[in-house]
Coordinates of C-alpha atoms and ligand atoms in Angstrom, one line a residue:
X1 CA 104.1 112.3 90.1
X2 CA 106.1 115.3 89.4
X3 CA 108.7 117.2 91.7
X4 CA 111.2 119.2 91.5
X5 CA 114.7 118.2 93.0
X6 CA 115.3 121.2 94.6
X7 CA 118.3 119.7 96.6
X8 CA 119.4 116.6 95.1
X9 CA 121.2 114.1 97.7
X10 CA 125.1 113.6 97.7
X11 CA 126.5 111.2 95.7
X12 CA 128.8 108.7 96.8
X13 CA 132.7 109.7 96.2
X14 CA 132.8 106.1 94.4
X15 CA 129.6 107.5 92.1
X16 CA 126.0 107.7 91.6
X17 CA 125.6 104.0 90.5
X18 CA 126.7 101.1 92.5
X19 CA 127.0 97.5 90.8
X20 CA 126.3 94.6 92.9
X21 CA 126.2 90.7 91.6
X22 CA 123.1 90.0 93.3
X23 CA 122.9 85.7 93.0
X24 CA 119.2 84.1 93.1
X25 CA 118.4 81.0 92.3
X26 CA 114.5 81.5 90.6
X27 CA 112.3 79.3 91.6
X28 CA 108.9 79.1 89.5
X29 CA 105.7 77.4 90.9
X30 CA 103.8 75.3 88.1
X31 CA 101.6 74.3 90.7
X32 CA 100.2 77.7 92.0
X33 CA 99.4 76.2 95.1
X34 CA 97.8 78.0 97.5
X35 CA 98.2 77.0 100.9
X36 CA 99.7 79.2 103.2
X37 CA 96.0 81.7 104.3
X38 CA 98.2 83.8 106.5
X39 CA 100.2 85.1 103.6
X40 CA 97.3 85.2 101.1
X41 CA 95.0 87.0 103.8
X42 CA 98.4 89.5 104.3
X43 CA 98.8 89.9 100.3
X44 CA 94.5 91.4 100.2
X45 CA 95.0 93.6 103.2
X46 CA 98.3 94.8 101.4
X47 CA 96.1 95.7 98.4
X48 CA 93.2 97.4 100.3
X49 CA 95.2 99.2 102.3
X50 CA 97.8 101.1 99.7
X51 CA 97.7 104.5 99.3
X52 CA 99.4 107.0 96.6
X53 CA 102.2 109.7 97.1
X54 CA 99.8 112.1 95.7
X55 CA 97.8 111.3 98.7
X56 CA 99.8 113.9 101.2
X57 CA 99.7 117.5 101.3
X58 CA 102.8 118.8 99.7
X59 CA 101.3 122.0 100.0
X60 CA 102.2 122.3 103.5
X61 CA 105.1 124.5 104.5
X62 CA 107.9 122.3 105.8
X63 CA 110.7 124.3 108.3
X64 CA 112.4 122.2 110.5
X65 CA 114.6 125.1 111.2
X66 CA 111.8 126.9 112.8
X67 CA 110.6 124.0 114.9
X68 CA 113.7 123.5 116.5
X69 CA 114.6 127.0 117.0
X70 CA 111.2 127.3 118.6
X71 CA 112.0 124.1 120.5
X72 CA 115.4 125.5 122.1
X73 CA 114.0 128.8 122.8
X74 CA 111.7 127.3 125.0
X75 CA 114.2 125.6 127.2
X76 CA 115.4 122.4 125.1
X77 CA 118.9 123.4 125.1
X78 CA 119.3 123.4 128.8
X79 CA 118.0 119.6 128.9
X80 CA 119.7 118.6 125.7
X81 CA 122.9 119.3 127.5
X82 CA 122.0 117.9 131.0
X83 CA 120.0 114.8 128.9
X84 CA 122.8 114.1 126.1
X85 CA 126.3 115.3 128.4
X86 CA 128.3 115.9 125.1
X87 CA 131.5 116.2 125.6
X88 CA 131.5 120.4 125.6
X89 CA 128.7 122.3 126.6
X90 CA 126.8 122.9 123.3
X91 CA 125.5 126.7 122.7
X92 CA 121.8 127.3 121.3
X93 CA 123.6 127.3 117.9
X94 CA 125.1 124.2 118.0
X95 CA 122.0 122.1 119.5
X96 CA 120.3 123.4 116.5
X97 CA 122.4 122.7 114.1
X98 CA 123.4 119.2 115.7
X99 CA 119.2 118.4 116.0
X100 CA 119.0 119.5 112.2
X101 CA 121.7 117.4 110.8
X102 CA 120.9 114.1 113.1
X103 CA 117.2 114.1 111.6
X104 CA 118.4 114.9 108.4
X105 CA 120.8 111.7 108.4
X106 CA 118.4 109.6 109.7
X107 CA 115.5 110.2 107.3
X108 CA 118.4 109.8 104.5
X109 CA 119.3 106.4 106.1
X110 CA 115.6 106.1 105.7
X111 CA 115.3 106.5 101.9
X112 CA 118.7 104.2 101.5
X113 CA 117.0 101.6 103.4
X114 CA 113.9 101.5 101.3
X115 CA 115.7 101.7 98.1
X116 CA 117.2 98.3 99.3
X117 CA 114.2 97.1 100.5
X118 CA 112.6 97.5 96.6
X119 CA 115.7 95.7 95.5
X120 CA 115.5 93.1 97.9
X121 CA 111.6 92.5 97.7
X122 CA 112.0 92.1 94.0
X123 CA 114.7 89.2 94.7
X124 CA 112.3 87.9 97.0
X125 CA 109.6 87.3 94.2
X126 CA 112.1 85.6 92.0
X127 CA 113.9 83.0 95.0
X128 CA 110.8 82.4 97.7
X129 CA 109.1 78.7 96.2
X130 CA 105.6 79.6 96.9
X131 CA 103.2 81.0 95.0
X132 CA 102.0 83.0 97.8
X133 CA 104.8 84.5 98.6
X134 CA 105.7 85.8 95.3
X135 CA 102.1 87.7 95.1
X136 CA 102.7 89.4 98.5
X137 CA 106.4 90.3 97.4
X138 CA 105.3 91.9 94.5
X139 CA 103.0 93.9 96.5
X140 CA 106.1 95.0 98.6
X141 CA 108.1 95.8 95.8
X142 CA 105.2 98.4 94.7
X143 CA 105.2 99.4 98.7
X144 CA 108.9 99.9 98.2
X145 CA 108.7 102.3 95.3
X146 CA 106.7 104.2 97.0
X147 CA 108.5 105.1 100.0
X148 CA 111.1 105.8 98.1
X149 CA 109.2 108.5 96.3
X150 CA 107.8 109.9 99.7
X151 CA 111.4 110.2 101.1
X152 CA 113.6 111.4 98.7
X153 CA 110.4 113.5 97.7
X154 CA 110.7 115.0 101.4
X155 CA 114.2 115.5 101.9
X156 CA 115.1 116.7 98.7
X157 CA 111.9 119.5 97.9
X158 CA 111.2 120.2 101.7
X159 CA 113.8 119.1 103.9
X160 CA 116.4 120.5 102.0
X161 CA 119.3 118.6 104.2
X162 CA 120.5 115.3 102.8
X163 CA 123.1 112.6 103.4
X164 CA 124.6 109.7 101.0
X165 CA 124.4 106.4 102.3
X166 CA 125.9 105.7 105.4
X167 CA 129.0 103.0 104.8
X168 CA 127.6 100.3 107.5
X169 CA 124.2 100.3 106.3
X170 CA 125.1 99.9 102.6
X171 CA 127.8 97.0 103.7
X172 CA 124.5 95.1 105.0
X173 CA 122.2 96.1 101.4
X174 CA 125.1 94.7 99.8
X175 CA 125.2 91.5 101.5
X176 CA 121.8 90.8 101.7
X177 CA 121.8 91.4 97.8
X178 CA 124.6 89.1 97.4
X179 CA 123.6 86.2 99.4
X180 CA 121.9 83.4 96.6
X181 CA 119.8 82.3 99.9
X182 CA 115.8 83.2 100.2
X183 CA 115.5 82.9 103.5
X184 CA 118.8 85.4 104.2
X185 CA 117.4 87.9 102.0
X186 CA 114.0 87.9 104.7
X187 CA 116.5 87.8 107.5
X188 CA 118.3 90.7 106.4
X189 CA 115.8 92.7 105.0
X190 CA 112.2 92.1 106.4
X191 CA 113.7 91.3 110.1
X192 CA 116.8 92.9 110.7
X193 CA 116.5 96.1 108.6
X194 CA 113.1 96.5 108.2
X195 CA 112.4 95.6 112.1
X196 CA 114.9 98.5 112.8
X197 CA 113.3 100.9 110.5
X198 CA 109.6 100.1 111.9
X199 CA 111.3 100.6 115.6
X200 CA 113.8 104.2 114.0
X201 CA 110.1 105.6 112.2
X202 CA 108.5 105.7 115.7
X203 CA 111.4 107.8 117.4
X204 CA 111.2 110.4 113.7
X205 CA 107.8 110.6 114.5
X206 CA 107.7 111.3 118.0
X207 CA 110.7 114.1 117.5
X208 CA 108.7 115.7 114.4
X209 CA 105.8 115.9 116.6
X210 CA 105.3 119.2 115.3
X211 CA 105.1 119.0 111.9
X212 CA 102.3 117.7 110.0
X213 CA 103.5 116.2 106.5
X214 CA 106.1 114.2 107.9
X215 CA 103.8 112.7 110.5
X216 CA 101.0 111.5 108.0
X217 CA 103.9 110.6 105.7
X218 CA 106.2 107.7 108.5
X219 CA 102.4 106.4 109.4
X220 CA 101.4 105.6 106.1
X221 CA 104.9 103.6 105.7
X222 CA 105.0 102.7 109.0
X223 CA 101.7 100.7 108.1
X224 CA 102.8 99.1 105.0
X225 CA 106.2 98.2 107.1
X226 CA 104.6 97.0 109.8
X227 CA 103.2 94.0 107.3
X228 CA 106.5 93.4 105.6
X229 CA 107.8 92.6 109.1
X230 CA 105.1 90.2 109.3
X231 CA 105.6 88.7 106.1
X232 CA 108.9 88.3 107.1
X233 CA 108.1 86.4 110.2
X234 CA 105.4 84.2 108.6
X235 CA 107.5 82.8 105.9
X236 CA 110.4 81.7 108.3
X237 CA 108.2 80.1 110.8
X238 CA 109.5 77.0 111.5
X239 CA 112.4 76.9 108.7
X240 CA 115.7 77.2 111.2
X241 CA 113.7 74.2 113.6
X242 CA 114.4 72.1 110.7
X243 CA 118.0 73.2 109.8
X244 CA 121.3 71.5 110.2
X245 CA 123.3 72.5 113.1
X246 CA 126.0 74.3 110.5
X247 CA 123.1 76.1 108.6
X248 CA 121.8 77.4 111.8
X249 CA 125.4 78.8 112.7
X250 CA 125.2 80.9 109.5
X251 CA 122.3 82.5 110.0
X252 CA 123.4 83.2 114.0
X253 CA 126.7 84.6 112.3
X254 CA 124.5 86.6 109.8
X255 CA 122.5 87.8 112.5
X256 CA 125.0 89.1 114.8
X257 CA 127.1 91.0 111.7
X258 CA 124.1 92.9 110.7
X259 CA 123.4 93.8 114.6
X260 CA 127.0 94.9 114.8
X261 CA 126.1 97.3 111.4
X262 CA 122.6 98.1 112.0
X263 CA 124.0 99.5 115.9
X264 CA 127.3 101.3 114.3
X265 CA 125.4 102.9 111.2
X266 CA 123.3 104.7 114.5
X267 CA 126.9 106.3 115.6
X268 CA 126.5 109.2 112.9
X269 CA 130.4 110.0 112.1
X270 CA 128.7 111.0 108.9
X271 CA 126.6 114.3 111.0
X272 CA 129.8 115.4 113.1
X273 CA 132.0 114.8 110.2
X274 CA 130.0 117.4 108.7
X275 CA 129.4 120.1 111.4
X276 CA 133.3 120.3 111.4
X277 CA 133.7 118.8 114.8
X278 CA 136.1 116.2 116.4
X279 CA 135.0 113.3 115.2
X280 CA 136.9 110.8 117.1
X281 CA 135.8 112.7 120.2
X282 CA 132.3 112.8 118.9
X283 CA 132.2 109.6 118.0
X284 CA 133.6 108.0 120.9
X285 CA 130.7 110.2 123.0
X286 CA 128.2 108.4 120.8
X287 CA 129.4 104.8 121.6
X288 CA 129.3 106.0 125.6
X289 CA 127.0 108.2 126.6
X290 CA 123.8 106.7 128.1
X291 CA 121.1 108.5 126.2
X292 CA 123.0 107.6 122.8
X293 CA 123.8 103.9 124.0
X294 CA 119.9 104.0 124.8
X295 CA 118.5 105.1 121.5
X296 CA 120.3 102.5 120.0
X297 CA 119.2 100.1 122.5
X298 CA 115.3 100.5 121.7
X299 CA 116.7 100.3 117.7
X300 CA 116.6 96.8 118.6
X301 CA 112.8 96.7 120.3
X302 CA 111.0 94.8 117.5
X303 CA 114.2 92.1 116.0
X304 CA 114.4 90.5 119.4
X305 CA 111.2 89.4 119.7
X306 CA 110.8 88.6 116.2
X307 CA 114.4 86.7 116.6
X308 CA 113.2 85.0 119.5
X309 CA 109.6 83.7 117.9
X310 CA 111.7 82.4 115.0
X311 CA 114.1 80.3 117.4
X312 CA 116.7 82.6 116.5
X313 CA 117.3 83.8 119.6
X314 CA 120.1 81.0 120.2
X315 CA 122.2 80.7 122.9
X316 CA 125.0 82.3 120.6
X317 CA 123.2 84.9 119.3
X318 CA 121.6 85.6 123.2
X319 CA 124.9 86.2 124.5
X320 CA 125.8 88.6 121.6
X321 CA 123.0 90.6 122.4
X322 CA 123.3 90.3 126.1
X323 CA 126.9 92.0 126.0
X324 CA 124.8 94.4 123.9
X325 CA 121.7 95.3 126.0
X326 CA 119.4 94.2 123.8
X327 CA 118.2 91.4 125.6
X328 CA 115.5 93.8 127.9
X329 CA 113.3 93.8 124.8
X330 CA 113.0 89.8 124.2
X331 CA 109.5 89.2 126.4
X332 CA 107.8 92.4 124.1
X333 CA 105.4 91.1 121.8
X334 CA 107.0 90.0 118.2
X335 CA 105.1 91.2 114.9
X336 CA 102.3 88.3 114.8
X337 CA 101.1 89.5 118.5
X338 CA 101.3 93.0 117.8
X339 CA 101.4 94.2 113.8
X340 CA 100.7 97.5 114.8
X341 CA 103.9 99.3 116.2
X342 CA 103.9 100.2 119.7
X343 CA 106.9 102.0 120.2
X344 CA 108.6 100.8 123.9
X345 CA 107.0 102.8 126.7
X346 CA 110.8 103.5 127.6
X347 CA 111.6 104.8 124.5
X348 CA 108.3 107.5 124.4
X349 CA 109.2 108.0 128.0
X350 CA 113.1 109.4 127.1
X351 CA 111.6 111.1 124.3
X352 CA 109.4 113.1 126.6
X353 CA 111.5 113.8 128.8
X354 CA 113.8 115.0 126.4
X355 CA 111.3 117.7 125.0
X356 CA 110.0 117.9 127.8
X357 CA 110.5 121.2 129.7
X358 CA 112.2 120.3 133.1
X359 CA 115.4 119.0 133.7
X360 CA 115.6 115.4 134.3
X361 CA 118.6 112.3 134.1
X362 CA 118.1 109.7 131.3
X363 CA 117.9 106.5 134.2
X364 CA 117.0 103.7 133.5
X365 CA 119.6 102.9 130.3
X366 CA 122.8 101.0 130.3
X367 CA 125.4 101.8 128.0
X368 CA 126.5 98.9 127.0
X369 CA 125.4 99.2 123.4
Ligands
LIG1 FE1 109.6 100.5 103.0
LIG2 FE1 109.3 97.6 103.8

């Protein structure tokens, strides 16, 4: 595939190339057992079902600009400000700019995630012991490149609004590289991040209603992520029953650090620093303000239920995400009952009442997150 970088993405102030030690023990599998069906009958619907980046109309005409203009001419900016209570009363300008830069982050954040889900996948192939496994890995990692190519192709040819990495998010890629244990590379990257992603895709989706390429380009990924969540999920089944009370608190302290990054990296200092505004005051607003404190919430819909049908969902870990809010989402169905992403009714509930065009209070959210 060719295209052309019409707006290439920052680069980091410390440079374009970051050097981490990732530590794997390899493990290979002389015995090519093949036991676990679940993951071998994952690995051939992974191969049916892949698509190419040639696959989506890149023809189409891509103006987010337009869209939201259109969108706050029609009467968004009066429930943006009632909806979101920022901390001044935003003009039309402002909403529009705001809207542009917070889609343009996250779809960034989206391309940084999948660049460290390729890295991570491939470390999977080399450190999980079964055979299995490794053949469904590999068809992540191919997943991986792929969404990588759709996104930066997006943001840097059509979007034409980019953002480096966000520093929370690249402190979690960073330790889920580092750590030399299998089963905390799938925590951190097939549960965690990848759970968050499958959850963040939904909301992009739902607020790009309108246009076209960017909806048939999250549902293809959304697909593919929807089975690396699932892969995730099928190869720790059972594994933290058997752990040691001490191996169990690392992964509860693992799990609670990336919750703490995952939630911050949804503050955007990053947009506001950008726009020229207060951060502090901006920031703070983030952290408080119900419809914020909500969106981060529903972040969180598809972890807690995977967390919970893992045993994860400890009593440590369960008062964590009780201070947090998160705890609402533990009876929704984990990735085995439901591989196909349902985002909450809640969540498509704000959303439409957010584009909605009348009025109306968020409800229904606490803000504790
Ligand atoms: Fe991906
Ligand atoms: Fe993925």
């Amino acid at each position: 595939m060719h295209y052309e970088q019409r707006n290439p993405l920052p680069i980091p102030a410390e440079g374009a190339f970051e050097s981490v030690r990732a530590t794997v023990e390899t493990i290979l599998d002389w015995q090519y057992e093949l036991r676990k069906q679940n993951l071998l009958a994952l690995y051939e619907k992974g191969k049916t079902l892949t698509w190419n980046a040639n696959d989506l109309d890149w023809s189409i005409d891509v103006d987010p600009e337009r869209l939201v203009r259109q969108r706050v001419a029609g009467g968004a900016a009066t429930i943006m400000n009632s909806v979101m209570n920022p901390p001044i009363h935003l003009s039309d300008e402002e909403l529009v700019r705001m809207q542009l830069n917070m889609n343009a982050f996250m779809l960034s954040q989206f391309l940084h995630g999948e660049q460290g889900a390729l890295i991570a996948t491939a470390k999977i192939v080399q450190g999980v012991p079964w055979e299995e496994a490794k053949f469904y890995a590999a068809n992540q990692v191919a997943d991986e490149a792929r969404h990588v190519e759709v996104y930066h192709r997006y943001l840097t040819e059509k979007l034409g609004l980019s953002y480096g990495v966000n520093r929370e998010l690249r402190q979690l890629l960073d330790a889920i590289i580092e750590d030399p244990r299998w089963d905390m590379t799938f925590l951190g990257m097939q549960i965690m991040v990848e759970g968050l992603a499958l959850a963040a895709f939904g909301v992009t989706r739902l607020q790009m209603a309108d246009e076209p390429l960017i909806q048939d380009l999250i549902g293809r990924v959304m697909q593919d992520e929807s089975r690396h969540v699932a892969f995730g999920v099928l190869s720790l089944a059972d594994l933290y029953k058997e752990m040691t009370a001490a191996e169990l608190r690392e992964r509860e302290d693992f799990v609670i650090e990336a919750t703490h990054l995952l939630r911050d990296r949804l503050l955007m200092e990053a947009v506001f620093e950008r726009l020229g505004w207060d951060v502090r005051i901006w920031v703070d607003w983030a952290k408080t303000t119900p419809f914020m404190a909500g969106f981060r919430q529903m972040m969180f819909s598809k972890i807690v239920p995977n967390l919970k049908r893992l045993g994860l969902l400890t009593p440590r870990v369960r008062e964590e995400y009780g201070k947090l809010g998160l705890l609402q989402f533990e009876n929704m169905k984990d990735s085995v009952e439901d591989p196909e992403v349902t985002p909450p009714q809640e969540l498509v509930e704000l959303l439409m009442r957010f584009m909605a065009n009348s009025a109306a209070s968020p409800g229904g959210v606490s803000s504790a997150a």
